[in-house]
Coordinates of C-alpha atoms and ligand atoms in Angstrom, one line a residue:
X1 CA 37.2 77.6 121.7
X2 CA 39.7 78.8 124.2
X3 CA 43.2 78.9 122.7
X4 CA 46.1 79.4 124.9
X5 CA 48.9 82.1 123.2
X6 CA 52.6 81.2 123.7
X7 CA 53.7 84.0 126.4
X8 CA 57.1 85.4 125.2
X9 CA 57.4 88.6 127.8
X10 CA 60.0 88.8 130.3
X11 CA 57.6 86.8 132.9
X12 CA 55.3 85.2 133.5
X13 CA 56.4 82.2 131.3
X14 CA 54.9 79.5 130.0
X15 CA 54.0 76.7 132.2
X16 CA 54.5 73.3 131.6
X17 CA 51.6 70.7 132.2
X18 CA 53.2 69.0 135.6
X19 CA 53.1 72.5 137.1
X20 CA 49.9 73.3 136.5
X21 CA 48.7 69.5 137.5
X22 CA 50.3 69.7 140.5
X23 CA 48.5 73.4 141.2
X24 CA 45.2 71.5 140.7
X25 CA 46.1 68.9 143.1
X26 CA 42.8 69.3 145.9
X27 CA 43.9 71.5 148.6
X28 CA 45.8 70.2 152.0
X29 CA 46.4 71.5 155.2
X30 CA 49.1 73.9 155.2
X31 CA 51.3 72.1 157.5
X32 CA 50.1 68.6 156.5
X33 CA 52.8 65.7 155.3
X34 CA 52.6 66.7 151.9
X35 CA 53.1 69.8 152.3
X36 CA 55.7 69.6 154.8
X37 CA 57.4 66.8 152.1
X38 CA 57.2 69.1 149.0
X39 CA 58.6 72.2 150.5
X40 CA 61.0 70.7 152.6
X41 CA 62.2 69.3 148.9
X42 CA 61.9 72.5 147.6
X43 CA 64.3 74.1 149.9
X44 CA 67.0 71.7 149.2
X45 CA 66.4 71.3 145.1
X46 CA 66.5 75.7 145.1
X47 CA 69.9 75.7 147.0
X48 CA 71.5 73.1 144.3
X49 CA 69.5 75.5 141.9
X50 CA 72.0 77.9 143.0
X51 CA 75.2 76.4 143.7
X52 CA 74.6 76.8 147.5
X53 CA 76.4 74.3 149.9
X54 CA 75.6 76.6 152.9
X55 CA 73.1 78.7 154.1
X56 CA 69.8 79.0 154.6
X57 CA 66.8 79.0 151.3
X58 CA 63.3 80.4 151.6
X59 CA 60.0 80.5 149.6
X60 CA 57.1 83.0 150.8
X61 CA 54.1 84.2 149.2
X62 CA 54.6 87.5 147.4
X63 CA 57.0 88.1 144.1
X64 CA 59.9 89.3 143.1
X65 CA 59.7 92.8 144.5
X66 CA 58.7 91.1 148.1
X67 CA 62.2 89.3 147.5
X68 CA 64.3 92.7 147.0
X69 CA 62.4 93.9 149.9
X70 CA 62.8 91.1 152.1
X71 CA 66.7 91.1 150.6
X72 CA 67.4 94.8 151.5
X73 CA 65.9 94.5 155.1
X74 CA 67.3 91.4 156.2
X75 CA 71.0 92.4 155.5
X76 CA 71.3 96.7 155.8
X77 CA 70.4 98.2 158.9
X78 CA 68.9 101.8 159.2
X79 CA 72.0 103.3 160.0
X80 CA 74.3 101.3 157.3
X81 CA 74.7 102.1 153.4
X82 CA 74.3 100.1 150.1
X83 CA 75.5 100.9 146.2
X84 CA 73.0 99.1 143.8
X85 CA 74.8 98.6 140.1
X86 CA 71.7 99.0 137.6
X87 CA 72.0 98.2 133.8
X88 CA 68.4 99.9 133.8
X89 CA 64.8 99.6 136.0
X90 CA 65.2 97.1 138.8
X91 CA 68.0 98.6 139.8
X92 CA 66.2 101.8 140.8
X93 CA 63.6 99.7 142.2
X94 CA 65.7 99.0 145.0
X95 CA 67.2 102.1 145.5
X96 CA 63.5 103.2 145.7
X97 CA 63.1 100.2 148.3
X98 CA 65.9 101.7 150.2
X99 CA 64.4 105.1 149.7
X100 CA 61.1 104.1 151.4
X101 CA 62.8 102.7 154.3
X102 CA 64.6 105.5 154.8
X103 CA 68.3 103.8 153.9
X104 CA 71.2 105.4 152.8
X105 CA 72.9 104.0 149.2
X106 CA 74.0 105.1 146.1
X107 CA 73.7 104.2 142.4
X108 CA 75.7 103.2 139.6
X109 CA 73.7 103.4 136.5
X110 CA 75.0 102.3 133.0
X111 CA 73.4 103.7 130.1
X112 CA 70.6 101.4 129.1
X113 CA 71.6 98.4 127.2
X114 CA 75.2 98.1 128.7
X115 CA 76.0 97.2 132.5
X116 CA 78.1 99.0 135.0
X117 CA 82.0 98.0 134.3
X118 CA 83.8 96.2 137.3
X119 CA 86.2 99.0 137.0
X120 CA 84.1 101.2 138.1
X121 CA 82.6 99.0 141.2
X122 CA 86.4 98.9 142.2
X123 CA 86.7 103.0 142.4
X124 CA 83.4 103.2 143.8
X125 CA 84.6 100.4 146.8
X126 CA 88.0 102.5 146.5
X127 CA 86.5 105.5 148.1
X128 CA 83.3 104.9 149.9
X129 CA 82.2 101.4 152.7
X130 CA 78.9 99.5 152.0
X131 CA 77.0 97.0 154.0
X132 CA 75.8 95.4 150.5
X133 CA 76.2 95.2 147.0
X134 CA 73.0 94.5 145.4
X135 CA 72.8 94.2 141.2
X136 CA 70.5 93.2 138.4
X137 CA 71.4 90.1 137.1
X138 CA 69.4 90.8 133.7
X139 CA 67.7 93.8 133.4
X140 CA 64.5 93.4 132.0
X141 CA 63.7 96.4 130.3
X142 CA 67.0 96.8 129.0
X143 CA 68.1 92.7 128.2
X144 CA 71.5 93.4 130.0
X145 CA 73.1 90.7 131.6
X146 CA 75.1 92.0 134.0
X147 CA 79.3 90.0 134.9
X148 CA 78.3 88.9 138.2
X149 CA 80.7 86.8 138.4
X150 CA 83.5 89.5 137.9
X151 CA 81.6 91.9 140.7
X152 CA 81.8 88.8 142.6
X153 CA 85.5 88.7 142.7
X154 CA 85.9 91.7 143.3
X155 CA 83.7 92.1 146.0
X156 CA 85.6 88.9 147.8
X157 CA 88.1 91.1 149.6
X158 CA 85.7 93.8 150.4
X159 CA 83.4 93.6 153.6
X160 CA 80.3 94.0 151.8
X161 CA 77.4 91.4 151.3
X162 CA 77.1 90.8 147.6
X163 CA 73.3 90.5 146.2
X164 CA 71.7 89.5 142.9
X165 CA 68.5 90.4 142.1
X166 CA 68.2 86.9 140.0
X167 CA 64.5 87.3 139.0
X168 CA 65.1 87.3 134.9
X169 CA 67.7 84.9 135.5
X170 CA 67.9 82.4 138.5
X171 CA 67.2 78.9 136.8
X172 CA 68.2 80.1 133.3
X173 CA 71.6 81.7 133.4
X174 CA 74.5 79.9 135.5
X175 CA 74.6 81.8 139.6
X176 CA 77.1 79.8 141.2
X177 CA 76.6 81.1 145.1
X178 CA 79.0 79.6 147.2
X179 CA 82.6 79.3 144.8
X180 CA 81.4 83.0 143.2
X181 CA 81.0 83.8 146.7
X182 CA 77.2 85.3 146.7
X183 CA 75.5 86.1 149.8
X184 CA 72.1 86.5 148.3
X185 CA 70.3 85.6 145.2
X186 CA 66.7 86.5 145.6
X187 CA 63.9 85.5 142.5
X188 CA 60.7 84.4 142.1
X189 CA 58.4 82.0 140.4
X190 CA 57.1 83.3 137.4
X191 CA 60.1 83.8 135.5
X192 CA 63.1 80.6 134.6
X193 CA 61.0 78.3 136.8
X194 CA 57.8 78.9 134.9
X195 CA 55.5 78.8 137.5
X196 CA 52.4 80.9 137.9
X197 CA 53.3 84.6 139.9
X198 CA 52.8 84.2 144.2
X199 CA 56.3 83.6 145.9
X200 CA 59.3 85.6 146.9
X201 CA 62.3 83.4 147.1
X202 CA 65.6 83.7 148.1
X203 CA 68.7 82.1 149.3
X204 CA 71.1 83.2 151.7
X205 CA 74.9 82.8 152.8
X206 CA 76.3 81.5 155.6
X207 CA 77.6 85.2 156.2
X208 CA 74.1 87.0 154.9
X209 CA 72.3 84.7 158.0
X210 CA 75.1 85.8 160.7
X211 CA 74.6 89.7 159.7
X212 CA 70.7 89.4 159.8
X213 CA 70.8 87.4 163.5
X214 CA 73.5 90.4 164.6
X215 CA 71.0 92.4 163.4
X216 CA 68.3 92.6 166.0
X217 CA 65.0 93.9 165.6
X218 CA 64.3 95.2 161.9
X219 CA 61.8 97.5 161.0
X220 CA 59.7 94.4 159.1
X221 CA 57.4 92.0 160.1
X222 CA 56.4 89.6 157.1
X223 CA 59.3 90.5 155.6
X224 CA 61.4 89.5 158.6
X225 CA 63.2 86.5 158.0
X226 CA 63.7 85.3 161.5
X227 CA 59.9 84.7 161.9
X228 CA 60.2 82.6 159.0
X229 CA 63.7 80.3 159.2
X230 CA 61.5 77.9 162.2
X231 CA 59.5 77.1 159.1
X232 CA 61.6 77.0 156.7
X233 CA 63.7 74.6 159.4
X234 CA 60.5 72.5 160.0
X235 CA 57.5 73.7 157.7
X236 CA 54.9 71.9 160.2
X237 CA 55.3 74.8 161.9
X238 CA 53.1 77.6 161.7
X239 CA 53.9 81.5 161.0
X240 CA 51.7 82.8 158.0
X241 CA 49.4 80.7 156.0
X242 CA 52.0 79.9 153.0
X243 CA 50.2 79.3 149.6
X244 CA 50.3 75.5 149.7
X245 CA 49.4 75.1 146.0
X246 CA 51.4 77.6 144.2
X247 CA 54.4 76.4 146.7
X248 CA 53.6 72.4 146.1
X249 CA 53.9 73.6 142.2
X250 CA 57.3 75.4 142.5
X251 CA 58.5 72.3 144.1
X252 CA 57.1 70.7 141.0
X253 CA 59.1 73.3 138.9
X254 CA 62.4 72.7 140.8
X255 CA 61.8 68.7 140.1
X256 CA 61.6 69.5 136.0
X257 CA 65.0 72.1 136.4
X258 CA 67.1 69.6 138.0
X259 CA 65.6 66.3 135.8
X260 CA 66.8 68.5 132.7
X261 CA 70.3 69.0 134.6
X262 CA 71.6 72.6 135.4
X263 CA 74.4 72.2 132.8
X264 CA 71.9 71.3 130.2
X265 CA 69.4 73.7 131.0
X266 CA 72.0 77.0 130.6
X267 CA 72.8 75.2 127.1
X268 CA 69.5 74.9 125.9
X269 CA 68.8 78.6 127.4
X270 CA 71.3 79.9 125.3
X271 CA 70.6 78.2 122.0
X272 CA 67.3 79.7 122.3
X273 CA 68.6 82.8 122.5
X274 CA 70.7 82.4 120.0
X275 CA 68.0 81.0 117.9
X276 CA 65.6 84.0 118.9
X277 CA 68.2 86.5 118.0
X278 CA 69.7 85.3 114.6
X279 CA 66.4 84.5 113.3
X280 CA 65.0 88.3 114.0
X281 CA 68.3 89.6 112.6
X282 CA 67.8 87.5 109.4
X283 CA 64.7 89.3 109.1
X284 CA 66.0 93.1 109.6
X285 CA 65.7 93.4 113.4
X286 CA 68.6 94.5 115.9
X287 CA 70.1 94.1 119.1
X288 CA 69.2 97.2 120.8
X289 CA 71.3 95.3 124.2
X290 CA 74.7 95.6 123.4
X291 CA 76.7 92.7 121.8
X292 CA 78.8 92.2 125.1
X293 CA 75.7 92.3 127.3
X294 CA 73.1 89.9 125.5
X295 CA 71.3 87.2 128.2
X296 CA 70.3 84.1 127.4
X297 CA 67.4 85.0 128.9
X298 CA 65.6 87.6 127.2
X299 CA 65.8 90.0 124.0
X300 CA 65.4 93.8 123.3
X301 CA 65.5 93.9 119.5
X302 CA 65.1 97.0 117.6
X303 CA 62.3 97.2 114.5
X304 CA 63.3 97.5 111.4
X305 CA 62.4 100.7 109.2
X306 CA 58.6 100.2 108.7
X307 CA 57.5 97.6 110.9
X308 CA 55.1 99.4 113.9
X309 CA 55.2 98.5 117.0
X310 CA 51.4 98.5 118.0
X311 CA 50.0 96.5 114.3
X312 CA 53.6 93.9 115.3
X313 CA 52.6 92.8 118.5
X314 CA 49.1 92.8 118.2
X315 CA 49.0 90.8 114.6
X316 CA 51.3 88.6 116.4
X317 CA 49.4 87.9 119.2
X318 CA 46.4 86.8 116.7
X319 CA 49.1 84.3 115.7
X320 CA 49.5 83.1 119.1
X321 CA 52.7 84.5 120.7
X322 CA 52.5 87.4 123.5
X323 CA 55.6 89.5 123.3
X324 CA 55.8 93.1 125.4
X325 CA 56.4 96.2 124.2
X326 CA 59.6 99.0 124.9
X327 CA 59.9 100.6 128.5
X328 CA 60.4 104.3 129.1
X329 CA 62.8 106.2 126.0
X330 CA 63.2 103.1 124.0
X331 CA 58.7 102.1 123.9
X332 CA 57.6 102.0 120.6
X333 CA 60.9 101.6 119.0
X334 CA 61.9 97.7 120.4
X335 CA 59.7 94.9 121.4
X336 CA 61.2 92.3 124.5
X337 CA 61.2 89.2 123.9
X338 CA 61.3 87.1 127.0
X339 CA 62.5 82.9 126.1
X340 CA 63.2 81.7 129.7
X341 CA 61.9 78.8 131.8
X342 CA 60.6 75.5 130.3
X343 CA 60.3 76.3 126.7
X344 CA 61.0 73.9 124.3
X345 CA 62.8 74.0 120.7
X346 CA 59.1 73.2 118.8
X347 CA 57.5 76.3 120.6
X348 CA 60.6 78.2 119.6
X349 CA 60.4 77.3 115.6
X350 CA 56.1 77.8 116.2
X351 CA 57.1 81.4 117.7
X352 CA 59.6 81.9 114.5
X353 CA 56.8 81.1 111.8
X354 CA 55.0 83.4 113.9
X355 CA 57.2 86.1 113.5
X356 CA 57.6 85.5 109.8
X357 CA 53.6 85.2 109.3
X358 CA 53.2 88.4 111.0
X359 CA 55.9 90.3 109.0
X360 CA 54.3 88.9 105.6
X361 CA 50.6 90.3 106.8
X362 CA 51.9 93.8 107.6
X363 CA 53.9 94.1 103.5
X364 CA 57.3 94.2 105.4
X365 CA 59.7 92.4 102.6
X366 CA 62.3 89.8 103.7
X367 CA 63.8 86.9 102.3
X368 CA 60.9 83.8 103.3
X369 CA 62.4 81.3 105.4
X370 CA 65.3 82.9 106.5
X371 CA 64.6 83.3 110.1
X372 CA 63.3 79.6 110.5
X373 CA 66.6 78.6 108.8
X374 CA 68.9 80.8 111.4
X375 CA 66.5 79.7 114.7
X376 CA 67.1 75.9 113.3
X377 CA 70.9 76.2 112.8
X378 CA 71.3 77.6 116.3
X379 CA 69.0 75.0 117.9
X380 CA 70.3 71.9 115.7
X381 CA 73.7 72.4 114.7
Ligands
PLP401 C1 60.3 90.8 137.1 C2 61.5 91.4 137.9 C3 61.4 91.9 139.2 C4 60.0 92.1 139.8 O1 59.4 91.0 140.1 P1 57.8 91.0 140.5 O2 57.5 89.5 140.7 O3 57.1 91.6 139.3 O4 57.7 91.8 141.7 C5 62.5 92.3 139.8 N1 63.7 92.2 139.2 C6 63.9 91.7 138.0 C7 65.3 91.7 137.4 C8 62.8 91.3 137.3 O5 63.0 90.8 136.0

């Protein structure tokens, strides 16, 4: 018999039984009423997602990279600069972006498991102009969760556009775009929304649309969001065949985040967290992310002495739960843990036995029950 595994990595997440109904809905035309009803719906739900009173949202086929892409192209021109602040991969992912399009930027990279200070975004700002900003929100190698909200303020004076790469944290972790002052926050589907992987999404300011319209022509064509704001505007239009299904299921997804409440949903993202985190440390694991710089989102925890990485995560899985292993220096040595999206506090005390099951198999001693105690106070107290 098939049995489906509880998928704990840092996306894709688990999805919840209306999304996938609605993704096995039969198939309409692309610009039909429905489709026109559910992404129109979309568009508006994503921007409250946000905290966006103005600007402009959009949902295109692709993922997250397609997002920073789209992001980077649609606000830097050829001959303009950008500073990316990276607590670990992504970040270089979009200097890479900008490296393949052949535009200038720098990078400010924290040791892994912290997150660039503010202080040092002021010096940087102090001595050198960008066109953009663009930063990690959480860093999903690393579990970092960078202060947005205190680049934010101190990007408000500057001329720069300020964009968050929201893709381990959009839907989860509190973005407030318009009061923080945001011009971009660019995500995708398979991560806090827990929808199957397909679209690159973003929202833009009111400022972020006026640079890309002064703009002119940019050297993208998919990726060009001027080709796709008449759709977005009206989607009975036509511009690219969007993936009605997987777009008629986000809008599905973004129906379940604002029924839960955005307050709500944050809270019950971080007692997760907190119920993921004190229940491994009961049994012997660490933070590898720094104290300061935990998200709500995802862990990196450290093993123990004598638990292995390869005979964890594979017993485990037999158990049922997926988690992924280290990236780069730290594989072998930490497992990431992601607990974003629509999870629910019994899949979090199933995941916990899990843990504790698994640890029993491989002869690792620890005190029984202790995790499921700590994951129970941090959900239920
Ligand atoms: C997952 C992730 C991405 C990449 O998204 P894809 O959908 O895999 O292209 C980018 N940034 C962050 C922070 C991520 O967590």
């Amino acid at each position: 018999m098939y049995q489906e595994k509880l998928l704990l990595i840092p996306g894709p997440t688990p999805v919840h039984p209306r999304i996938v109904h609605s993704l096995s809905q039969p198939i309409v035309s692309h610009v039909s009423p429905p489709m026109v009803k559910d992404l129109k719906e979309a568009l508006v739900n994503l921007k409250e997602i946000v905290f966006c009173d103005r600007g402009e949202a959009f949902i295109v086929a692709g993922a997250g990279t397609l997002a920073m892409e789209m992001a980077l192209l649609n606000t830097v021109k050829q001959d303009e600069r950008f500073l990316v602040l990276s607590q670990g991969f992504f970040g270089q992912r979009m200097a890479d972006i900008g490296e393949s399009f052949g535009i200038a930027h720098d990078v400010l990279q924290s040791p892994w498991g912290e997150v660039v200070r503010p202080e040092q975004l002021e010096e940087q700002l102090a001595a050198h102009d960008y066109a953009a900003v663009v930063s990690t929100h959480v860093d999903t190698a690393t579990g970092a969760c960078a202060p947005v909200k205190a680049y934010a303020d101190i990007l408000k004076g500057s001329d720069s556009l300020y964009v968050i790469d929201g893709v381990c944290a959009t839907g989860g972790i509190e973005e407030r775009m318009t009061e923080w002052g945001v011009d971009v926050i660019l995500t995708a589907a398979q991560k806090c929304f827990g929808t199957p992987p397909g679209l690159a999404i973003l929202v833009l300011s009111e400022a972020a649309m006026a640079k890309r319209q002064g703009m002119g022509s940019i050297p993208a064509y998919y990726s060009d969001l001027l080709r796709w704001l008449p759709i977005m505007k009206d989607p009975a239009k036509y511009f690219s065949t969007p993936c009605v299904n997987e777009i008629r299921a986000f809008a599905e997804a973004c129906r379940i985040v604002l029924e839960e409440g955005m307050e709500e949903r944050f809270v019950r993202h971080h007692r997760i967290a907190l119920a993921f985190r004190t229940a491994l440390e009961a049994l012997g694991f660490q933070s590898f992310t720094h104290t300061e710089n935990l998200s709500d989102t995802l862990s990196v925890m450290a093993y123990p002495g004598g638990v292995e990485d390869a005979a964890f995560r594979s017993t485990l899985a037999e158990k049922g739960v997926i988690v992924a292993g280290g990236l780069g220096e730290v594989a072998g040595k930490v497992f990431r843990m992601g607990h974003m999206g629509n999870l629910s506090f019994a899949q979090v005390e199933f995941a916990v036995a899990a843990l504790e099951d698994t640890l029993t198999e491989l002869g690792y001693a620890f005190e029984p029950r202790a995790g499921l105690a700590a994951a129970k106070k941090a959900l239920f107290e």
